[in-house]
PDB file of C-alpha atoms in Angstrom:
ATOM      1  CA  UNK A   1     -34.766 -68.355  51.444  1.00  0.00           C
ATOM      2  CA  UNK A   2     -32.770 -70.061  53.805  1.00  0.00           C
ATOM      3  CA  UNK A   3     -29.804 -68.254  55.899  1.00  0.00           C
ATOM      4  CA  UNK A   4     -26.965 -68.658  53.508  1.00  0.00           C
ATOM      5  CA  UNK A   5     -28.906 -67.980  50.053  1.00  0.00           C
ATOM      6  CA  UNK A   6     -29.842 -64.372  52.432  1.00  0.00           C
ATOM      7  CA  UNK A   7     -26.350 -64.171  52.883  1.00  0.00           C
ATOM      8  CA  UNK A   8     -25.253 -64.665  49.449  1.00  0.00           C
ATOM      9  CA  UNK A   9     -27.708 -62.154  48.325  1.00  0.00           C
ATOM     10  CA  UNK A  10     -26.375 -59.443  50.951  1.00  0.00           C
ATOM     11  CA  UNK A  11     -22.995 -59.966  49.628  1.00  0.00           C
ATOM     12  CA  UNK A  12     -24.314 -59.654  45.491  1.00  0.00           C
ATOM     13  CA  UNK A  13     -26.203 -56.189  46.667  1.00  0.00           C
ATOM     14  CA  UNK A  14     -22.967 -54.969  48.417  1.00  0.00           C
ATOM     15  CA  UNK A  15     -21.091 -55.409  45.086  1.00  0.00           C
ATOM     16  CA  UNK A  16     -23.774 -54.149  43.282  1.00  0.00           C
ATOM     17  CA  UNK A  17     -23.487 -51.114  45.544  1.00  0.00           C
ATOM     18  CA  UNK A  18     -19.784 -50.849  44.716  1.00  0.00           C
ATOM     19  CA  UNK A  19     -20.304 -51.693  40.643  1.00  0.00           C
ATOM     20  CA  UNK A  20     -22.658 -48.845  40.484  1.00  0.00           C
ATOM     21  CA  UNK A  21     -20.721 -46.296  42.269  1.00  0.00           C
ATOM     22  CA  UNK A  22     -22.507 -46.059  45.056  1.00  0.00           C
ATOM     23  CA  UNK A  23     -20.050 -46.659  47.693  1.00  0.00           C
ATOM     24  CA  UNK A  24     -16.360 -47.531  47.972  1.00  0.00           C
ATOM     25  CA  UNK A  25     -14.495 -50.820  48.913  1.00  0.00           C
ATOM     26  CA  UNK A  26     -14.444 -50.525  52.388  1.00  0.00           C
ATOM     27  CA  UNK A  27     -17.076 -47.981  52.955  1.00  0.00           C
ATOM     28  CA  UNK A  28     -21.081 -48.721  53.443  1.00  0.00           C
ATOM     29  CA  UNK A  29     -22.826 -51.553  55.000  1.00  0.00           C
ATOM     30  CA  UNK A  30     -25.810 -53.902  53.793  1.00  0.00           C
ATOM     31  CA  UNK A  31     -27.935 -56.355  56.185  1.00  0.00           C
ATOM     32  CA  UNK A  32     -31.034 -58.210  56.288  1.00  0.00           C
ATOM     33  CA  UNK A  33     -33.440 -59.679  58.772  1.00  0.00           C
ATOM     34  CA  UNK A  34     -33.626 -63.502  59.088  1.00  0.00           C
ATOM     35  CA  UNK A  35     -35.775 -64.616  62.000  1.00  0.00           C
ATOM     36  CA  UNK A  36     -34.438 -63.099  64.922  1.00  0.00           C
ATOM     37  CA  UNK A  37     -31.125 -62.694  63.929  1.00  0.00           C
ATOM     38  CA  UNK A  38     -29.494 -59.806  61.899  1.00  0.00           C
ATOM     39  CA  UNK A  39     -27.164 -60.492  59.040  1.00  0.00           C
ATOM     40  CA  UNK A  40     -24.540 -57.706  57.935  1.00  0.00           C
ATOM     41  CA  UNK A  41     -21.376 -56.963  55.964  1.00  0.00           C
ATOM     42  CA  UNK A  42     -18.735 -57.013  58.338  1.00  0.00           C
ATOM     43  CA  UNK A  43     -15.915 -54.529  58.883  1.00  0.00           C
ATOM     44  CA  UNK A  44     -12.196 -54.266  57.372  1.00  0.00           C
ATOM     45  CA  UNK A  45     -13.315 -56.602  54.232  1.00  0.00           C
ATOM     46  CA  UNK A  46     -13.427 -55.551  50.501  1.00  0.00           C
ATOM     47  CA  UNK A  47     -16.966 -54.716  50.121  1.00  0.00           C
ATOM     48  CA  UNK A  48     -16.429 -55.490  46.211  1.00  0.00           C
ATOM     49  CA  UNK A  49     -15.952 -59.070  46.821  1.00  0.00           C
ATOM     50  CA  UNK A  50     -17.311 -60.300  49.849  1.00  0.00           C
ATOM     51  CA  UNK A  51     -18.775 -63.908  49.476  1.00  0.00           C
ATOM     52  CA  UNK A  52     -21.721 -65.577  51.645  1.00  0.00           C
ATOM     53  CA  UNK A  53     -19.582 -67.099  54.124  1.00  0.00           C
ATOM     54  CA  UNK A  54     -17.925 -63.233  55.133  1.00  0.00           C
ATOM     55  CA  UNK A  55     -21.513 -62.014  56.267  1.00  0.00           C
ATOM     56  CA  UNK A  56     -21.760 -61.514  60.330  1.00  0.00           C
ATOM     57  CA  UNK A  57     -24.867 -62.546  62.355  1.00  0.00           C
ATOM     58  CA  UNK A  58     -25.979 -60.427  65.128  1.00  0.00           C
ATOM     59  CA  UNK A  59     -28.530 -61.175  67.878  1.00  0.00           C
ATOM     60  CA  UNK A  60     -31.375 -58.612  67.305  1.00  0.00           C
ATOM     61  CA  UNK A  61     -32.501 -58.830  71.198  1.00  0.00           C
ATOM     62  CA  UNK A  62     -29.251 -58.323  72.631  1.00  0.00           C
ATOM     63  CA  UNK A  63     -26.907 -57.003  69.841  1.00  0.00           C
ATOM     64  CA  UNK A  64     -24.269 -59.710  70.473  1.00  0.00           C
ATOM     65  CA  UNK A  65     -21.800 -60.663  67.461  1.00  0.00           C
ATOM     66  CA  UNK A  66     -22.837 -64.711  66.983  1.00  0.00           C
ATOM     67  CA  UNK A  67     -19.916 -64.869  64.554  1.00  0.00           C
ATOM     68  CA  UNK A  68     -16.735 -63.490  66.606  1.00  0.00           C
ATOM     69  CA  UNK A  69     -14.362 -64.029  63.628  1.00  0.00           C
ATOM     70  CA  UNK A  70     -15.565 -61.091  62.102  1.00  0.00           C
ATOM     71  CA  UNK A  71     -15.383 -57.548  62.986  1.00  0.00           C
ATOM     72  CA  UNK A  72     -18.821 -56.123  63.169  1.00  0.00           C
ATOM     73  CA  UNK A  73     -19.662 -53.018  61.093  1.00  0.00           C
ATOM     74  CA  UNK A  74     -19.344 -49.760  62.961  1.00  0.00           C
ATOM     75  CA  UNK A  75     -23.107 -49.153  61.762  1.00  0.00           C
ATOM     76  CA  UNK A  76     -24.442 -52.188  63.183  1.00  0.00           C
ATOM     77  CA  UNK A  77     -26.152 -50.539  66.108  1.00  0.00           C
ATOM     78  CA  UNK A  78     -27.703 -48.143  63.670  1.00  0.00           C
ATOM     79  CA  UNK A  79     -28.954 -51.068  61.143  1.00  0.00           C
ATOM     80  CA  UNK A  80     -29.936 -53.120  64.351  1.00  0.00           C
ATOM     81  CA  UNK A  81     -32.195 -49.927  65.886  1.00  0.00           C
ATOM     82  CA  UNK A  82     -34.040 -49.664  62.509  1.00  0.00           C
ATOM     83  CA  UNK A  83     -34.964 -53.429  62.905  1.00  0.00           C
ATOM     84  CA  UNK A  84     -35.981 -53.010  66.113  1.00  0.00           C
ATOM     85  CA  UNK A  85     -37.991 -50.000  65.638  1.00  0.00           C
ATOM     86  CA  UNK A  86     -39.868 -51.396  62.613  1.00  0.00           C
ATOM     87  CA  UNK A  87     -41.082 -55.043  62.234  1.00  0.00           C
ATOM     88  CA  UNK A  88     -41.681 -54.364  58.306  1.00  0.00           C
ATOM     89  CA  UNK A  89     -38.114 -53.424  57.388  1.00  0.00           C
ATOM     90  CA  UNK A  90     -36.247 -56.631  56.330  1.00  0.00           C
ATOM     91  CA  UNK A  91     -33.113 -55.134  54.611  1.00  0.00           C
ATOM     92  CA  UNK A  92     -31.009 -51.979  55.084  1.00  0.00           C
ATOM     93  CA  UNK A  93     -28.656 -50.412  52.780  1.00  0.00           C
ATOM     94  CA  UNK A  94     -26.249 -47.821  53.455  1.00  0.00           C
ATOM     95  CA  UNK A  95     -23.532 -45.929  51.413  1.00  0.00           C
ATOM     96  CA  UNK A  96     -21.950 -42.892  50.413  1.00  0.00           C
ATOM     97  CA  UNK A  97     -23.003 -42.346  46.882  1.00  0.00           C
ATOM     98  CA  UNK A  98     -21.246 -39.074  45.541  1.00  0.00           C
ATOM     99  CA  UNK A  99     -24.018 -36.830  44.756  1.00  0.00           C
ATOM    100  CA  UNK A 100     -26.427 -37.583  47.333  1.00  0.00           C
ATOM    101  CA  UNK A 101     -23.659 -37.578  50.151  1.00  0.00           C
ATOM    102  CA  UNK A 102     -22.529 -33.883  48.831  1.00  0.00           C
ATOM    103  CA  UNK A 103     -26.407 -33.044  49.906  1.00  0.00           C
ATOM    104  CA  UNK A 104     -26.055 -34.380  53.163  1.00  0.00           C
ATOM    105  CA  UNK A 105     -23.617 -31.392  53.705  1.00  0.00           C
ATOM    106  CA  UNK A 106     -25.843 -28.913  51.946  1.00  0.00           C
ATOM    107  CA  UNK A 107     -28.451 -26.592  53.558  1.00  0.00           C
ATOM    108  CA  UNK A 108     -31.012 -28.184  50.435  1.00  0.00           C
ATOM    109  CA  UNK A 109     -33.189 -30.775  49.196  1.00  0.00           C
ATOM    110  CA  UNK A 110     -32.989 -33.362  46.791  1.00  0.00           C
ATOM    111  CA  UNK A 111     -35.729 -32.677  44.628  1.00  0.00           C
ATOM    112  CA  UNK A 112     -37.838 -35.832  44.033  1.00  0.00           C
ATOM    113  CA  UNK A 113     -40.490 -34.488  42.281  1.00  0.00           C
ATOM    114  CA  UNK A 114     -38.895 -34.315  38.947  1.00  0.00           C
ATOM    115  CA  UNK A 115     -39.948 -37.599  37.619  1.00  0.00           C
ATOM    116  CA  UNK A 116     -42.666 -39.797  38.876  1.00  0.00           C
ATOM    117  CA  UNK A 117     -40.160 -43.005  39.800  1.00  0.00           C
ATOM    118  CA  UNK A 118     -38.246 -40.692  42.292  1.00  0.00           C
ATOM    119  CA  UNK A 119     -41.482 -39.504  43.756  1.00  0.00           C
ATOM    120  CA  UNK A 120     -43.207 -42.920  43.799  1.00  0.00           C
ATOM    121  CA  UNK A 121     -40.179 -44.772  45.473  1.00  0.00           C
ATOM    122  CA  UNK A 122     -38.944 -41.773  47.677  1.00  0.00           C
ATOM    123  CA  UNK A 123     -41.326 -39.302  48.905  1.00  0.00           C
ATOM    124  CA  UNK A 124     -39.687 -36.430  50.509  1.00  0.00           C
ATOM    125  CA  UNK A 125     -36.292 -37.216  51.650  1.00  0.00           C
ATOM    126  CA  UNK A 126     -35.405 -36.981  55.444  1.00  0.00           C
ATOM    127  CA  UNK A 127     -32.260 -35.516  56.586  1.00  0.00           C
ATOM    128  CA  UNK A 128     -31.274 -37.043  59.701  1.00  0.00           C
ATOM    129  CA  UNK A 129     -29.281 -34.777  62.605  1.00  0.00           C
ATOM    130  CA  UNK A 130     -25.751 -35.190  62.598  1.00  0.00           C
ATOM    131  CA  UNK A 131     -24.005 -37.621  65.021  1.00  0.00           C
ATOM    132  CA  UNK A 132     -20.323 -39.371  64.812  1.00  0.00           C
ATOM    133  CA  UNK A 133     -20.341 -42.126  62.999  1.00  0.00           C
ATOM    134  CA  UNK A 134     -20.856 -45.632  64.401  1.00  0.00           C
ATOM    135  CA  UNK A 135     -22.321 -44.197  67.671  1.00  0.00           C
ATOM    136  CA  UNK A 136     -25.231 -44.703  69.714  1.00  0.00           C
ATOM    137  CA  UNK A 137     -26.139 -41.323  69.050  1.00  0.00           C
ATOM    138  CA  UNK A 138     -26.619 -41.964  65.126  1.00  0.00           C
ATOM    139  CA  UNK A 139     -28.307 -45.302  65.794  1.00  0.00           C
ATOM    140  CA  UNK A 140     -30.813 -43.291  67.903  1.00  0.00           C
ATOM    141  CA  UNK A 141     -31.216 -40.267  65.651  1.00  0.00           C
ATOM    142  CA  UNK A 142     -31.653 -42.726  62.638  1.00  0.00           C
ATOM    143  CA  UNK A 143     -34.399 -44.909  65.073  1.00  0.00           C
ATOM    144  CA  UNK A 144     -36.411 -41.632  65.445  1.00  0.00           C
ATOM    145  CA  UNK A 145     -37.283 -41.632  61.689  1.00  0.00           C
ATOM    146  CA  UNK A 146     -37.182 -45.516  60.963  1.00  0.00           C
ATOM    147  CA  UNK A 147     -40.715 -45.948  61.721  1.00  0.00           C
ATOM    148  CA  UNK A 148     -41.929 -43.458  59.435  1.00  0.00           C
ATOM    149  CA  UNK A 149     -39.670 -43.140  56.632  1.00  0.00           C
ATOM    150  CA  UNK A 150     -37.657 -45.604  54.218  1.00  0.00           C
ATOM    151  CA  UNK A 151     -35.141 -42.923  52.732  1.00  0.00           C
ATOM    152  CA  UNK A 152     -32.860 -40.538  54.782  1.00  0.00           C
ATOM    153  CA  UNK A 153     -29.876 -38.653  54.121  1.00  0.00           C
ATOM    154  CA  UNK A 154     -27.415 -38.801  57.071  1.00  0.00           C
ATOM    155  CA  UNK A 155     -25.936 -35.373  57.845  1.00  0.00           C
ATOM    156  CA  UNK A 156     -22.350 -34.712  56.922  1.00  0.00           C
ATOM    157  CA  UNK A 157     -22.086 -38.607  56.149  1.00  0.00           C
ATOM    158  CA  UNK A 158     -24.203 -40.475  53.527  1.00  0.00           C
ATOM    159  CA  UNK A 159     -27.362 -42.035  52.581  1.00  0.00           C
ATOM    160  CA  UNK A 160     -29.746 -45.015  53.672  1.00  0.00           C
ATOM    161  CA  UNK A 161     -32.503 -47.049  52.492  1.00  0.00           C
ATOM    162  CA  UNK A 162     -34.822 -49.586  53.771  1.00  0.00           C
ATOM    163  CA  UNK A 163     -37.014 -52.081  52.272  1.00  0.00           C
ATOM    164  CA  UNK A 164     -38.896 -54.987  52.614  1.00  0.00           C
ATOM    165  CA  UNK A 165     -36.285 -56.852  50.586  1.00  0.00           C
ATOM    166  CA  UNK A 166     -32.913 -55.976  49.681  1.00  0.00           C
ATOM    167  CA  UNK A 167     -33.582 -55.378  45.911  1.00  0.00           C
ATOM    168  CA  UNK A 168     -36.413 -53.140  47.425  1.00  0.00           C
ATOM    169  CA  UNK A 169     -33.502 -51.293  49.519  1.00  0.00           C
ATOM    170  CA  UNK A 170     -31.006 -51.118  47.132  1.00  0.00           C
ATOM    171  CA  UNK A 171     -33.386 -50.082  43.834  1.00  0.00           C
ATOM    172  CA  UNK A 172     -34.191 -46.757  46.665  1.00  0.00           C
ATOM    173  CA  UNK A 173     -30.860 -45.828  47.125  1.00  0.00           C
ATOM    174  CA  UNK A 174     -30.143 -45.815  43.505  1.00  0.00           C
ATOM    175  CA  UNK A 175     -33.210 -43.830  43.034  1.00  0.00           C
ATOM    176  CA  UNK A 176     -31.772 -41.579  45.553  1.00  0.00           C
ATOM    177  CA  UNK A 177     -28.508 -40.778  44.025  1.00  0.00           C
ATOM    178  CA  UNK A 178     -30.114 -40.199  40.598  1.00  0.00           C
ATOM    179  CA  UNK A 179     -32.528 -37.794  42.021  1.00  0.00           C
ATOM    180  CA  UNK A 180     -29.495 -36.282  43.470  1.00  0.00           C
ATOM    181  CA  UNK A 181     -27.777 -35.913  40.280  1.00  0.00           C
ATOM    182  CA  UNK A 182     -30.842 -34.337  38.424  1.00  0.00           C
ATOM    183  CA  UNK A 183     -31.534 -31.771  41.065  1.00  0.00           C
ATOM    184  CA  UNK A 184     -27.476 -30.737  41.160  1.00  0.00           C
ATOM    185  CA  UNK A 185     -28.090 -30.526  37.146  1.00  0.00           C
ATOM    186  CA  UNK A 186     -31.065 -28.284  37.398  1.00  0.00           C
ATOM    187  CA  UNK A 187     -29.592 -25.934  39.463  1.00  0.00           C
ATOM    188  CA  UNK A 188     -26.933 -24.592  37.015  1.00  0.00           C
ATOM    189  CA  UNK A 189     -28.355 -25.444  33.596  1.00  0.00           C
ATOM    190  CA  UNK A 190     -32.093 -25.898  33.030  1.00  0.00           C
ATOM    191  CA  UNK A 191     -35.491 -24.805  34.180  1.00  0.00           C
ATOM    192  CA  UNK A 192     -37.506 -27.775  35.277  1.00  0.00           C
ATOM    193  CA  UNK A 193     -41.276 -28.644  34.851  1.00  0.00           C
ATOM    194  CA  UNK A 194     -42.033 -30.812  38.058  1.00  0.00           C
ATOM    195  CA  UNK A 195     -44.676 -33.031  38.926  1.00  0.00           C
ATOM    196  CA  UNK A 196     -47.550 -30.723  39.863  1.00  0.00           C
ATOM    197  CA  UNK A 197     -49.734 -31.449  42.978  1.00  0.00           C
ATOM    198  CA  UNK A 198     -52.630 -33.277  41.289  1.00  0.00           C
ATOM    199  CA  UNK A 199     -50.060 -35.937  39.142  1.00  0.00           C
ATOM    200  CA  UNK A 200     -48.003 -36.202  42.791  1.00  0.00           C
ATOM    201  CA  UNK A 201     -51.642 -37.159  44.280  1.00  0.00           C
ATOM    202  CA  UNK A 202     -52.554 -39.299  41.374  1.00  0.00           C
ATOM    203  CA  UNK A 203     -49.319 -41.443  41.631  1.00  0.00           C
ATOM    204  CA  UNK A 204     -50.005 -41.643  45.901  1.00  0.00           C
ATOM    205  CA  UNK A 205     -53.428 -42.786  45.243  1.00  0.00           C
ATOM    206  CA  UNK A 206     -52.851 -45.497  42.694  1.00  0.00           C
ATOM    207  CA  UNK A 207     -49.865 -46.740  43.899  1.00  0.00           C
ATOM    208  CA  UNK A 208     -49.136 -45.766  47.620  1.00  0.00           C
ATOM    209  CA  UNK A 209     -52.872 -46.596  48.888  1.00  0.00           C
TER     210      UNK A 209
END
C-alpha cells in the first residue's frame, strides 16, 4: 500500500468511526505508520468528511509537522509515543464512544468476559491515569502501557485502540464500545453467565498462542 492509499484508508476509518457513532464530528483522531512517517487526521476539520489529501504527516523521529498547511491534532504526541515504544503497532484509533467513555469516568471495569469475541480481541482493558488532553503528560501515561496492551480507557477522556492495521484497531474500538454497552445492561437488568476460566483459557490457547 502506498502513502496515498494509506491516507485514503485513514480518512475512511475516521468516517467509519463517525458513522458508527463512536466519535463526534471534531472529536477523536486516527493515525497509521508509513515507514518513518506518521500519517494522522488533523485538527479542526470535519472528521465525517475527510479526504485523503487532508491527512497530515509527522516525522516520527523528531515530531516535526511535514505538512504545515494542516494544524496537527492535539493528540499527535500521544499517537507518536505509541509508535515509538511499540514497533509492532501500525495504526491507532482514538475516540470518545459514549458508553466506553462513561466507564472512563467510573470506578468500574468493562466486562470483556461475557462473549468470546470481546475476550479474544480485548482481554482485560487497561485504564490509563488522567492527564490533561493534548499534553506530554497524557502521551507519557499512554506510552507506559502501549508496549503491553492494545486497548485502553483514558481516564475522564475516552478510549484508544492500537493494531497491526487500521481495520484491526477499529475493530477493537468498536468491540470495546459493545462490551461497555453490555456491561451497563447487566448492571441493571439481568444476571450474566460469563465465560468461565476454562473457556477463557481455551480461547487464549487456540487463538492467542
